[in-house]
């Protein structure tokens, strides 16, 4: 499959942080979310040319019915921690989708966590506010120099949200979060989100998602109202390709001034390193990581995770 070589970098025109009516309350020890509305100005990515029909994955959901069941376990309104016994994936689950709960598949001896969400399936929050998600949260590290959180795993992407426009398409597979001092913005803001956008084929694969462009969606400043985020293209992966993923978020001493520190969010995706220093490191008070599937503004998203591990160092 031909890989595109283009790089996009876009600054959102505006970001609306909806804090009161558009925020979910903290429940069962899970994190509070606020939703950003981000507008981009760019064309759709070029299609991928592939003469072979795209293959349906062994654990792919091919149902054309994307609605939530009218009854059953997917309508659980008691807890967002809808999990299975002894899950293979690390972390506490935050399930805000009535389409399906977390489940697992075993393919060639590897156990994969299944994260399937559909547009409009968030049955927890006020309709039209927060996006559906099935994510796992991991322990939080403090802001002392040398403290960090680190997540490793393998992912496969089978499908991501398609809302009919580039700015609304895509699904987050992982994110760095962390609170800050000085006020402004969400009470529990996202710092850097890893976003997968669909790439469609041609010919026999017309209208089929055959690959995915991975972007880093990064804040421009902490708590800045209307400051937006930059969206930076990282790499392209094929549908159902097993891709290694490492993410490390923490604080180190600034080599240019020992009195200062750097707050970093570094990722290695499929063997390629993508390092980034978070703005205003002196304001950061935490490092935390979530992963799974989050956001689907049209259609369905299907993300798979395996071989997940987590490390936390507190100084």
PDB file of C-alpha atoms in Angstrom:
ATOM      1  CA  UNK A   1       0.000   0.000   0.000  1.00  0.00           C
ATOM      2  CA  UNK A   2       1.295   3.411  -0.966  1.00  0.00           C
ATOM      3  CA  UNK A   3       2.073   5.662   1.998  1.00  0.00           C
ATOM      4  CA  UNK A   4       1.367   9.371   1.797  1.00  0.00           C
ATOM      5  CA  UNK A   5       4.302  11.679   2.518  1.00  0.00           C
ATOM      6  CA  UNK A   6       2.392  14.869   3.244  1.00  0.00           C
ATOM      7  CA  UNK A   7       2.420  16.626   6.611  1.00  0.00           C
ATOM      8  CA  UNK A   8      -0.432  18.742   7.912  1.00  0.00           C
ATOM      9  CA  UNK A   9      -0.154  21.252  10.726  1.00  0.00           C
ATOM     10  CA  UNK A  10      -3.235  23.216  11.548  1.00  0.00           C
ATOM     11  CA  UNK A  11      -4.104  25.614  14.293  1.00  0.00           C
ATOM     12  CA  UNK A  12      -7.734  25.512  15.295  1.00  0.00           C
ATOM     13  CA  UNK A  13      -9.659  28.677  14.617  1.00  0.00           C
ATOM     14  CA  UNK A  14     -11.338  28.500  17.952  1.00  0.00           C
ATOM     15  CA  UNK A  15     -11.807  26.275  20.941  1.00  0.00           C
ATOM     16  CA  UNK A  16     -14.923  26.451  23.032  1.00  0.00           C
ATOM     17  CA  UNK A  17     -14.473  25.073  26.504  1.00  0.00           C
ATOM     18  CA  UNK A  18     -17.877  24.201  27.895  1.00  0.00           C
ATOM     19  CA  UNK A  19     -17.432  23.905  31.616  1.00  0.00           C
ATOM     20  CA  UNK A  20     -20.740  23.669  33.394  1.00  0.00           C
ATOM     21  CA  UNK A  21     -23.552  22.245  31.323  1.00  0.00           C
ATOM     22  CA  UNK A  22     -21.161  20.419  29.023  1.00  0.00           C
ATOM     23  CA  UNK A  23     -19.057  18.722  31.684  1.00  0.00           C
ATOM     24  CA  UNK A  24     -19.681  15.348  33.244  1.00  0.00           C
ATOM     25  CA  UNK A  25     -19.475  15.148  37.008  1.00  0.00           C
ATOM     26  CA  UNK A  26     -16.779  13.157  38.706  1.00  0.00           C
ATOM     27  CA  UNK A  27     -18.218   9.722  39.516  1.00  0.00           C
ATOM     28  CA  UNK A  28     -16.704   6.536  40.869  1.00  0.00           C
ATOM     29  CA  UNK A  29     -13.265   8.152  41.010  1.00  0.00           C
ATOM     30  CA  UNK A  30     -13.180   8.759  37.253  1.00  0.00           C
ATOM     31  CA  UNK A  31     -12.011  11.935  35.586  1.00  0.00           C
ATOM     32  CA  UNK A  32     -14.071  14.971  34.686  1.00  0.00           C
ATOM     33  CA  UNK A  33     -14.138  15.924  31.010  1.00  0.00           C
ATOM     34  CA  UNK A  34     -14.795  19.129  29.141  1.00  0.00           C
ATOM     35  CA  UNK A  35     -15.302  19.119  25.407  1.00  0.00           C
ATOM     36  CA  UNK A  36     -13.399  21.188  22.875  1.00  0.00           C
ATOM     37  CA  UNK A  37     -15.022  22.200  19.598  1.00  0.00           C
ATOM     38  CA  UNK A  38     -12.203  22.510  17.105  1.00  0.00           C
ATOM     39  CA  UNK A  39     -12.427  23.916  13.604  1.00  0.00           C
ATOM     40  CA  UNK A  40      -9.760  23.224  10.976  1.00  0.00           C
ATOM     41  CA  UNK A  41      -9.160  24.661   7.535  1.00  0.00           C
ATOM     42  CA  UNK A  42      -7.797  21.976   5.255  1.00  0.00           C
ATOM     43  CA  UNK A  43      -8.752  19.545   2.483  1.00  0.00           C
ATOM     44  CA  UNK A  44      -9.471  15.858   2.860  1.00  0.00           C
ATOM     45  CA  UNK A  45      -6.395  13.600   2.658  1.00  0.00           C
ATOM     46  CA  UNK A  46      -5.592  11.928  -0.632  1.00  0.00           C
ATOM     47  CA  UNK A  47      -7.063   8.432  -1.096  1.00  0.00           C
ATOM     48  CA  UNK A  48      -4.865   5.363  -0.969  1.00  0.00           C
ATOM     49  CA  UNK A  49      -4.584   3.317  -4.160  1.00  0.00           C
ATOM     50  CA  UNK A  50      -4.762  -0.430  -3.551  1.00  0.00           C
ATOM     51  CA  UNK A  51      -5.867  -2.982  -6.180  1.00  0.00           C
ATOM     52  CA  UNK A  52      -6.724  -5.626  -3.558  1.00  0.00           C
ATOM     53  CA  UNK A  53      -9.998  -5.629  -1.610  1.00  0.00           C
ATOM     54  CA  UNK A  54      -9.518  -4.551   1.987  1.00  0.00           C
ATOM     55  CA  UNK A  55      -9.722  -7.550   4.327  1.00  0.00           C
ATOM     56  CA  UNK A  56     -12.274  -7.773   7.129  1.00  0.00           C
ATOM     57  CA  UNK A  57     -10.505  -8.411  10.445  1.00  0.00           C
ATOM     58  CA  UNK A  58     -11.292 -11.520  12.454  1.00  0.00           C
ATOM     59  CA  UNK A  59     -12.751  -9.458  15.314  1.00  0.00           C
ATOM     60  CA  UNK A  60     -14.305  -6.671  13.234  1.00  0.00           C
ATOM     61  CA  UNK A  61     -17.894  -5.598  13.833  1.00  0.00           C
ATOM     62  CA  UNK A  62     -19.571  -5.591  10.413  1.00  0.00           C
ATOM     63  CA  UNK A  63     -23.131  -4.912  11.539  1.00  0.00           C
ATOM     64  CA  UNK A  64     -24.863  -2.121   9.664  1.00  0.00           C
ATOM     65  CA  UNK A  65     -26.993  -1.312  12.716  1.00  0.00           C
ATOM     66  CA  UNK A  66     -25.096   1.320  14.692  1.00  0.00           C
ATOM     67  CA  UNK A  67     -27.871   2.026  17.190  1.00  0.00           C
ATOM     68  CA  UNK A  68     -27.723   1.086  20.848  1.00  0.00           C
ATOM     69  CA  UNK A  69     -29.723  -2.018  21.835  1.00  0.00           C
ATOM     70  CA  UNK A  70     -33.163  -1.234  23.228  1.00  0.00           C
ATOM     71  CA  UNK A  71     -32.408  -3.349  26.301  1.00  0.00           C
ATOM     72  CA  UNK A  72     -29.628  -5.361  27.874  1.00  0.00           C
ATOM     73  CA  UNK A  73     -26.244  -4.826  29.511  1.00  0.00           C
ATOM     74  CA  UNK A  74     -25.359  -1.930  27.205  1.00  0.00           C
ATOM     75  CA  UNK A  75     -28.036   0.214  28.878  1.00  0.00           C
ATOM     76  CA  UNK A  76     -26.277   0.070  32.269  1.00  0.00           C
ATOM     77  CA  UNK A  77     -26.871   3.414  33.987  1.00  0.00           C
ATOM     78  CA  UNK A  78     -25.420   2.447  37.363  1.00  0.00           C
ATOM     79  CA  UNK A  79     -21.683   2.679  36.710  1.00  0.00           C
ATOM     80  CA  UNK A  80     -19.291   3.680  33.940  1.00  0.00           C
ATOM     81  CA  UNK A  81     -16.926   0.943  35.135  1.00  0.00           C
ATOM     82  CA  UNK A  82     -18.464  -1.782  32.945  1.00  0.00           C
ATOM     83  CA  UNK A  83     -15.657  -4.322  32.660  1.00  0.00           C
ATOM     84  CA  UNK A  84     -14.995  -8.041  32.456  1.00  0.00           C
ATOM     85  CA  UNK A  85     -13.302 -10.139  35.115  1.00  0.00           C
ATOM     86  CA  UNK A  86      -9.496  -9.963  34.910  1.00  0.00           C
ATOM     87  CA  UNK A  87      -9.252  -7.869  31.721  1.00  0.00           C
ATOM     88  CA  UNK A  88      -6.101  -8.224  29.644  1.00  0.00           C
ATOM     89  CA  UNK A  89      -5.852  -4.433  29.256  1.00  0.00           C
ATOM     90  CA  UNK A  90      -4.490  -2.406  32.189  1.00  0.00           C
ATOM     91  CA  UNK A  91      -6.358   0.457  33.812  1.00  0.00           C
ATOM     92  CA  UNK A  92      -9.857   1.307  35.045  1.00  0.00           C
ATOM     93  CA  UNK A  93     -12.466   1.499  32.308  1.00  0.00           C
ATOM     94  CA  UNK A  94     -14.667   4.537  31.682  1.00  0.00           C
ATOM     95  CA  UNK A  95     -17.517   3.242  29.510  1.00  0.00           C
ATOM     96  CA  UNK A  96     -19.763   5.966  28.087  1.00  0.00           C
ATOM     97  CA  UNK A  97     -21.223   4.123  25.110  1.00  0.00           C
ATOM     98  CA  UNK A  98     -24.418   2.075  25.043  1.00  0.00           C
ATOM     99  CA  UNK A  99     -23.459   0.512  21.696  1.00  0.00           C
ATOM    100  CA  UNK A 100     -21.194  -2.133  23.237  1.00  0.00           C
ATOM    101  CA  UNK A 101     -19.228  -2.795  26.402  1.00  0.00           C
ATOM    102  CA  UNK A 102     -15.534  -3.688  26.606  1.00  0.00           C
ATOM    103  CA  UNK A 103     -14.838  -7.236  25.461  1.00  0.00           C
ATOM    104  CA  UNK A 104     -11.868  -9.261  24.210  1.00  0.00           C
ATOM    105  CA  UNK A 105     -10.818 -11.444  21.314  1.00  0.00           C
ATOM    106  CA  UNK A 106      -7.936 -13.885  20.939  1.00  0.00           C
ATOM    107  CA  UNK A 107      -6.145 -13.898  17.589  1.00  0.00           C
ATOM    108  CA  UNK A 108      -3.022 -16.003  17.004  1.00  0.00           C
ATOM    109  CA  UNK A 109      -2.546 -16.327  20.756  1.00  0.00           C
ATOM    110  CA  UNK A 110      -2.796 -12.575  21.490  1.00  0.00           C
ATOM    111  CA  UNK A 111      -5.651 -11.210  23.579  1.00  0.00           C
ATOM    112  CA  UNK A 112      -7.039  -7.954  22.203  1.00  0.00           C
ATOM    113  CA  UNK A 113      -9.214  -5.491  24.092  1.00  0.00           C
ATOM    114  CA  UNK A 114     -12.175  -4.412  21.951  1.00  0.00           C
ATOM    115  CA  UNK A 115     -13.288  -0.770  22.038  1.00  0.00           C
ATOM    116  CA  UNK A 116     -16.326  -0.126  19.795  1.00  0.00           C
ATOM    117  CA  UNK A 117     -18.306   3.125  19.947  1.00  0.00           C
ATOM    118  CA  UNK A 118     -20.849   4.783  17.644  1.00  0.00           C
ATOM    119  CA  UNK A 119     -22.077   8.299  17.011  1.00  0.00           C
ATOM    120  CA  UNK A 120     -24.595   9.438  19.621  1.00  0.00           C
ATOM    121  CA  UNK A 121     -24.055   6.416  21.882  1.00  0.00           C
ATOM    122  CA  UNK A 122     -23.016   8.343  25.013  1.00  0.00           C
ATOM    123  CA  UNK A 123     -25.905   7.477  27.336  1.00  0.00           C
ATOM    124  CA  UNK A 124     -24.256   9.047  30.386  1.00  0.00           C
ATOM    125  CA  UNK A 125     -23.953  12.726  29.573  1.00  0.00           C
ATOM    126  CA  UNK A 126     -26.464  15.235  28.263  1.00  0.00           C
ATOM    127  CA  UNK A 127     -27.205  14.460  24.588  1.00  0.00           C
ATOM    128  CA  UNK A 128     -25.147  16.559  22.200  1.00  0.00           C
ATOM    129  CA  UNK A 129     -22.483  17.462  24.754  1.00  0.00           C
ATOM    130  CA  UNK A 130     -19.672  14.988  25.485  1.00  0.00           C
ATOM    131  CA  UNK A 131     -18.490  12.437  22.947  1.00  0.00           C
ATOM    132  CA  UNK A 132     -18.867   8.645  23.374  1.00  0.00           C
ATOM    133  CA  UNK A 133     -15.873   6.751  24.705  1.00  0.00           C
ATOM    134  CA  UNK A 134     -14.620   3.521  26.162  1.00  0.00           C
ATOM    135  CA  UNK A 135     -11.274   4.478  27.687  1.00  0.00           C
ATOM    136  CA  UNK A 136      -9.026   3.173  30.412  1.00  0.00           C
ATOM    137  CA  UNK A 137      -7.478   5.550  32.943  1.00  0.00           C
ATOM    138  CA  UNK A 138      -4.109   4.910  34.562  1.00  0.00           C
ATOM    139  CA  UNK A 139      -2.523   6.091  37.853  1.00  0.00           C
ATOM    140  CA  UNK A 140      -1.472   9.754  38.044  1.00  0.00           C
ATOM    141  CA  UNK A 141       2.106  10.988  38.650  1.00  0.00           C
ATOM    142  CA  UNK A 142       3.022  14.184  40.490  1.00  0.00           C
ATOM    143  CA  UNK A 143       4.936  17.146  39.063  1.00  0.00           C
ATOM    144  CA  UNK A 144       8.272  16.571  40.784  1.00  0.00           C
ATOM    145  CA  UNK A 145      11.367  16.363  38.607  1.00  0.00           C
ATOM    146  CA  UNK A 146      11.927  12.734  37.660  1.00  0.00           C
ATOM    147  CA  UNK A 147       8.282  11.695  38.087  1.00  0.00           C
ATOM    148  CA  UNK A 148       6.508  10.183  35.084  1.00  0.00           C
ATOM    149  CA  UNK A 149       3.849   7.820  33.791  1.00  0.00           C
ATOM    150  CA  UNK A 150       4.561   5.443  30.924  1.00  0.00           C
ATOM    151  CA  UNK A 151       2.212   3.305  28.843  1.00  0.00           C
ATOM    152  CA  UNK A 152       3.116   0.578  26.349  1.00  0.00           C
ATOM    153  CA  UNK A 153       0.874  -1.457  24.085  1.00  0.00           C
ATOM    154  CA  UNK A 154       0.049  -2.562  20.572  1.00  0.00           C
ATOM    155  CA  UNK A 155      -2.950  -1.204  18.713  1.00  0.00           C
ATOM    156  CA  UNK A 156      -4.937  -2.092  15.623  1.00  0.00           C
ATOM    157  CA  UNK A 157      -7.401   0.299  14.021  1.00  0.00           C
ATOM    158  CA  UNK A 158     -10.332  -1.186  12.123  1.00  0.00           C
ATOM    159  CA  UNK A 159     -12.574   1.861  11.772  1.00  0.00           C
ATOM    160  CA  UNK A 160     -12.779   5.463  12.985  1.00  0.00           C
ATOM    161  CA  UNK A 161     -15.489   8.104  13.034  1.00  0.00           C
ATOM    162  CA  UNK A 162     -16.544   9.661   9.730  1.00  0.00           C
ATOM    163  CA  UNK A 163     -18.750  12.735   9.997  1.00  0.00           C
ATOM    164  CA  UNK A 164     -18.325  13.816   6.388  1.00  0.00           C
ATOM    165  CA  UNK A 165     -15.738  16.562   6.883  1.00  0.00           C
ATOM    166  CA  UNK A 166     -12.062  16.503   7.783  1.00  0.00           C
ATOM    167  CA  UNK A 167     -12.411  18.618  10.918  1.00  0.00           C
ATOM    168  CA  UNK A 168     -15.101  16.331  12.369  1.00  0.00           C
ATOM    169  CA  UNK A 169     -13.660  12.978  11.252  1.00  0.00           C
ATOM    170  CA  UNK A 170     -11.513  10.717  13.386  1.00  0.00           C
ATOM    171  CA  UNK A 171     -11.233   9.027  16.765  1.00  0.00           C
ATOM    172  CA  UNK A 172      -8.751   9.452  19.619  1.00  0.00           C
ATOM    173  CA  UNK A 173      -6.832   6.308  20.570  1.00  0.00           C
ATOM    174  CA  UNK A 174      -4.845   7.727  23.517  1.00  0.00           C
ATOM    175  CA  UNK A 175      -4.298  10.999  25.344  1.00  0.00           C
ATOM    176  CA  UNK A 176      -2.120  12.755  27.897  1.00  0.00           C
ATOM    177  CA  UNK A 177      -3.981  14.739  30.546  1.00  0.00           C
ATOM    178  CA  UNK A 178      -3.056  16.803  33.575  1.00  0.00           C
ATOM    179  CA  UNK A 179      -4.274  19.681  35.702  1.00  0.00           C
ATOM    180  CA  UNK A 180      -2.506  23.013  36.062  1.00  0.00           C
ATOM    181  CA  UNK A 181      -2.317  26.032  38.358  1.00  0.00           C
ATOM    182  CA  UNK A 182      -3.488  29.536  37.560  1.00  0.00           C
ATOM    183  CA  UNK A 183      -7.003  28.692  36.407  1.00  0.00           C
ATOM    184  CA  UNK A 184      -8.474  28.774  32.947  1.00  0.00           C
ATOM    185  CA  UNK A 185      -9.936  26.048  30.744  1.00  0.00           C
ATOM    186  CA  UNK A 186     -11.235  22.668  31.796  1.00  0.00           C
ATOM    187  CA  UNK A 187     -10.953  21.362  35.329  1.00  0.00           C
ATOM    188  CA  UNK A 188      -9.248  18.268  33.924  1.00  0.00           C
ATOM    189  CA  UNK A 189      -7.779  19.221  30.551  1.00  0.00           C
ATOM    190  CA  UNK A 190      -6.459  17.088  27.749  1.00  0.00           C
ATOM    191  CA  UNK A 191      -2.889  18.055  26.834  1.00  0.00           C
ATOM    192  CA  UNK A 192      -2.032  15.887  23.835  1.00  0.00           C
ATOM    193  CA  UNK A 193      -4.417  13.519  22.061  1.00  0.00           C
ATOM    194  CA  UNK A 194      -3.451  10.961  19.432  1.00  0.00           C
ATOM    195  CA  UNK A 195      -6.063  11.145  16.705  1.00  0.00           C
ATOM    196  CA  UNK A 196      -6.673   8.626  13.902  1.00  0.00           C
ATOM    197  CA  UNK A 197      -8.405   9.926  10.765  1.00  0.00           C
ATOM    198  CA  UNK A 198      -9.724   7.705   7.959  1.00  0.00           C
ATOM    199  CA  UNK A 199      -8.013   7.275   4.595  1.00  0.00           C
ATOM    200  CA  UNK A 200     -10.218   5.794   1.873  1.00  0.00           C
ATOM    201  CA  UNK A 201      -9.247   3.558  -1.002  1.00  0.00           C
ATOM    202  CA  UNK A 202     -10.206   3.653  -4.656  1.00  0.00           C
ATOM    203  CA  UNK A 203     -11.573   1.114  -7.113  1.00  0.00           C
ATOM    204  CA  UNK A 204     -12.696  -2.004  -5.252  1.00  0.00           C
ATOM    205  CA  UNK A 205     -11.990  -0.168  -2.000  1.00  0.00           C
ATOM    206  CA  UNK A 206     -13.913   2.987  -2.804  1.00  0.00           C
ATOM    207  CA  UNK A 207     -15.784   4.232   0.290  1.00  0.00           C
ATOM    208  CA  UNK A 208     -13.801   1.825   2.493  1.00  0.00           C
ATOM    209  CA  UNK A 209     -11.371   2.821   5.236  1.00  0.00           C
ATOM    210  CA  UNK A 210      -8.111   1.157   4.204  1.00  0.00           C
ATOM    211  CA  UNK A 211      -5.624   3.166   6.269  1.00  0.00           C
ATOM    212  CA  UNK A 212      -5.471   5.807   8.987  1.00  0.00           C
ATOM    213  CA  UNK A 213      -3.478   9.000   9.398  1.00  0.00           C
ATOM    214  CA  UNK A 214      -2.249   9.467  12.965  1.00  0.00           C
ATOM    215  CA  UNK A 215      -2.078  13.033  14.268  1.00  0.00           C
ATOM    216  CA  UNK A 216      -0.999  14.620  17.548  1.00  0.00           C
ATOM    217  CA  UNK A 217      -3.541  17.190  18.727  1.00  0.00           C
ATOM    218  CA  UNK A 218      -1.603  19.435  21.138  1.00  0.00           C
ATOM    219  CA  UNK A 219      -2.505  22.409  23.302  1.00  0.00           C
ATOM    220  CA  UNK A 220      -0.916  25.755  22.467  1.00  0.00           C
ATOM    221  CA  UNK A 221      -1.120  27.025  26.033  1.00  0.00           C
ATOM    222  CA  UNK A 222      -2.560  25.847  29.316  1.00  0.00           C
ATOM    223  CA  UNK A 223      -6.066  26.971  30.112  1.00  0.00           C
ATOM    224  CA  UNK A 224      -6.161  29.549  27.345  1.00  0.00           C
ATOM    225  CA  UNK A 225      -9.706  30.357  26.351  1.00  0.00           C
ATOM    226  CA  UNK A 226      -9.979  30.252  22.579  1.00  0.00           C
ATOM    227  CA  UNK A 227      -6.281  29.467  22.135  1.00  0.00           C
ATOM    228  CA  UNK A 228      -7.051  26.234  20.291  1.00  0.00           C
ATOM    229  CA  UNK A 229      -4.736  23.345  19.527  1.00  0.00           C
ATOM    230  CA  UNK A 230      -2.285  22.441  16.818  1.00  0.00           C
ATOM    231  CA  UNK A 231      -2.890  19.246  14.869  1.00  0.00           C
ATOM    232  CA  UNK A 232       0.340  17.692  13.597  1.00  0.00           C
ATOM    233  CA  UNK A 233       0.502  14.755  11.199  1.00  0.00           C
ATOM    234  CA  UNK A 234       2.718  11.935  12.494  1.00  0.00           C
ATOM    235  CA  UNK A 235       2.384   8.861  10.271  1.00  0.00           C
ATOM    236  CA  UNK A 236       0.033   6.573   8.373  1.00  0.00           C
ATOM    237  CA  UNK A 237      -0.855   3.004   9.377  1.00  0.00           C
ATOM    238  CA  UNK A 238      -2.813   0.360   7.495  1.00  0.00           C
ATOM    239  CA  UNK A 239      -6.159  -1.001   8.586  1.00  0.00           C
ATOM    240  CA  UNK A 240      -5.689  -3.913  11.020  1.00  0.00           C
ATOM    241  CA  UNK A 241      -1.905  -3.362  11.102  1.00  0.00           C
ATOM    242  CA  UNK A 242      -0.369  -4.223  14.475  1.00  0.00           C
ATOM    243  CA  UNK A 243       1.398  -1.031  15.577  1.00  0.00           C
ATOM    244  CA  UNK A 244       3.564  -0.696  18.680  1.00  0.00           C
ATOM    245  CA  UNK A 245       2.846   2.306  20.889  1.00  0.00           C
ATOM    246  CA  UNK A 246       4.766   3.867  23.755  1.00  0.00           C
ATOM    247  CA  UNK A 247       3.760   7.044  25.557  1.00  0.00           C
ATOM    248  CA  UNK A 248       5.651   8.702  28.397  1.00  0.00           C
ATOM    249  CA  UNK A 249       4.566  11.867  30.206  1.00  0.00           C
ATOM    250  CA  UNK A 250       6.545  13.467  33.004  1.00  0.00           C
ATOM    251  CA  UNK A 251       8.852  16.170  34.339  1.00  0.00           C
ATOM    252  CA  UNK A 252      12.620  16.548  33.967  1.00  0.00           C
ATOM    253  CA  UNK A 253      15.107  19.266  34.878  1.00  0.00           C
ATOM    254  CA  UNK A 254      15.622  21.925  32.224  1.00  0.00           C
ATOM    255  CA  UNK A 255      19.251  21.425  31.083  1.00  0.00           C
ATOM    256  CA  UNK A 256      19.574  25.135  30.342  1.00  0.00           C
ATOM    257  CA  UNK A 257      18.469  26.177  33.825  1.00  0.00           C
ATOM    258  CA  UNK A 258      18.423  23.774  36.816  1.00  0.00           C
ATOM    259  CA  UNK A 259      15.864  26.017  38.524  1.00  0.00           C
ATOM    260  CA  UNK A 260      13.344  25.232  35.792  1.00  0.00           C
ATOM    261  CA  UNK A 261      11.756  22.021  34.562  1.00  0.00           C
ATOM    262  CA  UNK A 262      10.356  20.554  31.373  1.00  0.00           C
ATOM    263  CA  UNK A 263       6.996  18.816  31.121  1.00  0.00           C
ATOM    264  CA  UNK A 264       7.199  16.384  28.220  1.00  0.00           C
ATOM    265  CA  UNK A 265       4.875  14.091  26.296  1.00  0.00           C
ATOM    266  CA  UNK A 266       6.891  11.664  24.190  1.00  0.00           C
ATOM    267  CA  UNK A 267       5.515   8.913  21.980  1.00  0.00           C
ATOM    268  CA  UNK A 268       7.028   6.124  19.911  1.00  0.00           C
ATOM    269  CA  UNK A 269       4.578   4.840  17.299  1.00  0.00           C
ATOM    270  CA  UNK A 270       5.593   1.917  15.137  1.00  0.00           C
ATOM    271  CA  UNK A 271       9.236   2.534  16.031  1.00  0.00           C
ATOM    272  CA  UNK A 272       9.180   6.254  15.151  1.00  0.00           C
ATOM    273  CA  UNK A 273       9.747   8.785  17.942  1.00  0.00           C
ATOM    274  CA  UNK A 274       7.553  11.871  18.288  1.00  0.00           C
ATOM    275  CA  UNK A 275       8.747  13.981  21.210  1.00  0.00           C
ATOM    276  CA  UNK A 276       7.060  17.159  22.417  1.00  0.00           C
ATOM    277  CA  UNK A 277       7.517  19.568  25.325  1.00  0.00           C
ATOM    278  CA  UNK A 278       4.271  20.790  26.893  1.00  0.00           C
ATOM    279  CA  UNK A 279       3.820  24.590  27.187  1.00  0.00           C
ATOM    280  CA  UNK A 280       4.048  26.348  30.565  1.00  0.00           C
ATOM    281  CA  UNK A 281       5.703  23.454  32.425  1.00  0.00           C
ATOM    282  CA  UNK A 282       5.827  25.444  35.664  1.00  0.00           C
ATOM    283  CA  UNK A 283       2.018  25.413  35.746  1.00  0.00           C
ATOM    284  CA  UNK A 284       1.638  21.657  35.345  1.00  0.00           C
ATOM    285  CA  UNK A 285       0.681  19.683  38.463  1.00  0.00           C
ATOM    286  CA  UNK A 286       0.079  16.178  37.055  1.00  0.00           C
ATOM    287  CA  UNK A 287       0.852  13.638  34.376  1.00  0.00           C
ATOM    288  CA  UNK A 288      -1.757  11.077  33.413  1.00  0.00           C
ATOM    289  CA  UNK A 289      -2.650   8.812  30.480  1.00  0.00           C
ATOM    290  CA  UNK A 290      -5.869   7.393  29.054  1.00  0.00           C
ATOM    291  CA  UNK A 291      -6.275   5.048  26.087  1.00  0.00           C
ATOM    292  CA  UNK A 292      -8.998   3.129  24.235  1.00  0.00           C
ATOM    293  CA  UNK A 293     -11.492   4.802  21.880  1.00  0.00           C
ATOM    294  CA  UNK A 294     -12.844   8.338  22.324  1.00  0.00           C
ATOM    295  CA  UNK A 295     -14.859  10.526  19.918  1.00  0.00           C
ATOM    296  CA  UNK A 296     -16.997   9.453  17.002  1.00  0.00           C
ATOM    297  CA  UNK A 297     -18.983  12.269  15.385  1.00  0.00           C
ATOM    298  CA  UNK A 298     -20.298  10.042  12.625  1.00  0.00           C
ATOM    299  CA  UNK A 299     -20.490   6.302  12.044  1.00  0.00           C
ATOM    300  CA  UNK A 300     -18.531   3.896  14.218  1.00  0.00           C
ATOM    301  CA  UNK A 301     -15.042   3.523  15.668  1.00  0.00           C
ATOM    302  CA  UNK A 302     -13.289   0.199  16.341  1.00  0.00           C
ATOM    303  CA  UNK A 303      -9.941   0.240  18.162  1.00  0.00           C
ATOM    304  CA  UNK A 304      -8.071  -2.806  19.498  1.00  0.00           C
ATOM    305  CA  UNK A 305      -5.365  -2.827  22.219  1.00  0.00           C
ATOM    306  CA  UNK A 306      -3.081  -5.656  23.360  1.00  0.00           C
ATOM    307  CA  UNK A 307       0.093  -6.244  25.408  1.00  0.00           C
ATOM    308  CA  UNK A 308      -0.617  -3.186  27.549  1.00  0.00           C
ATOM    309  CA  UNK A 309       1.624  -2.234  30.485  1.00  0.00           C
ATOM    310  CA  UNK A 310       1.889   0.803  32.708  1.00  0.00           C
ATOM    311  CA  UNK A 311       4.705   2.237  34.819  1.00  0.00           C
ATOM    312  CA  UNK A 312       4.575   5.111  37.286  1.00  0.00           C
ATOM    313  CA  UNK A 313       7.549   6.728  39.019  1.00  0.00           C
ATOM    314  CA  UNK A 314       6.915   9.241  41.805  1.00  0.00           C
ATOM    315  CA  UNK A 315       9.704  11.394  43.230  1.00  0.00           C
TER     316      UNK A 315
END
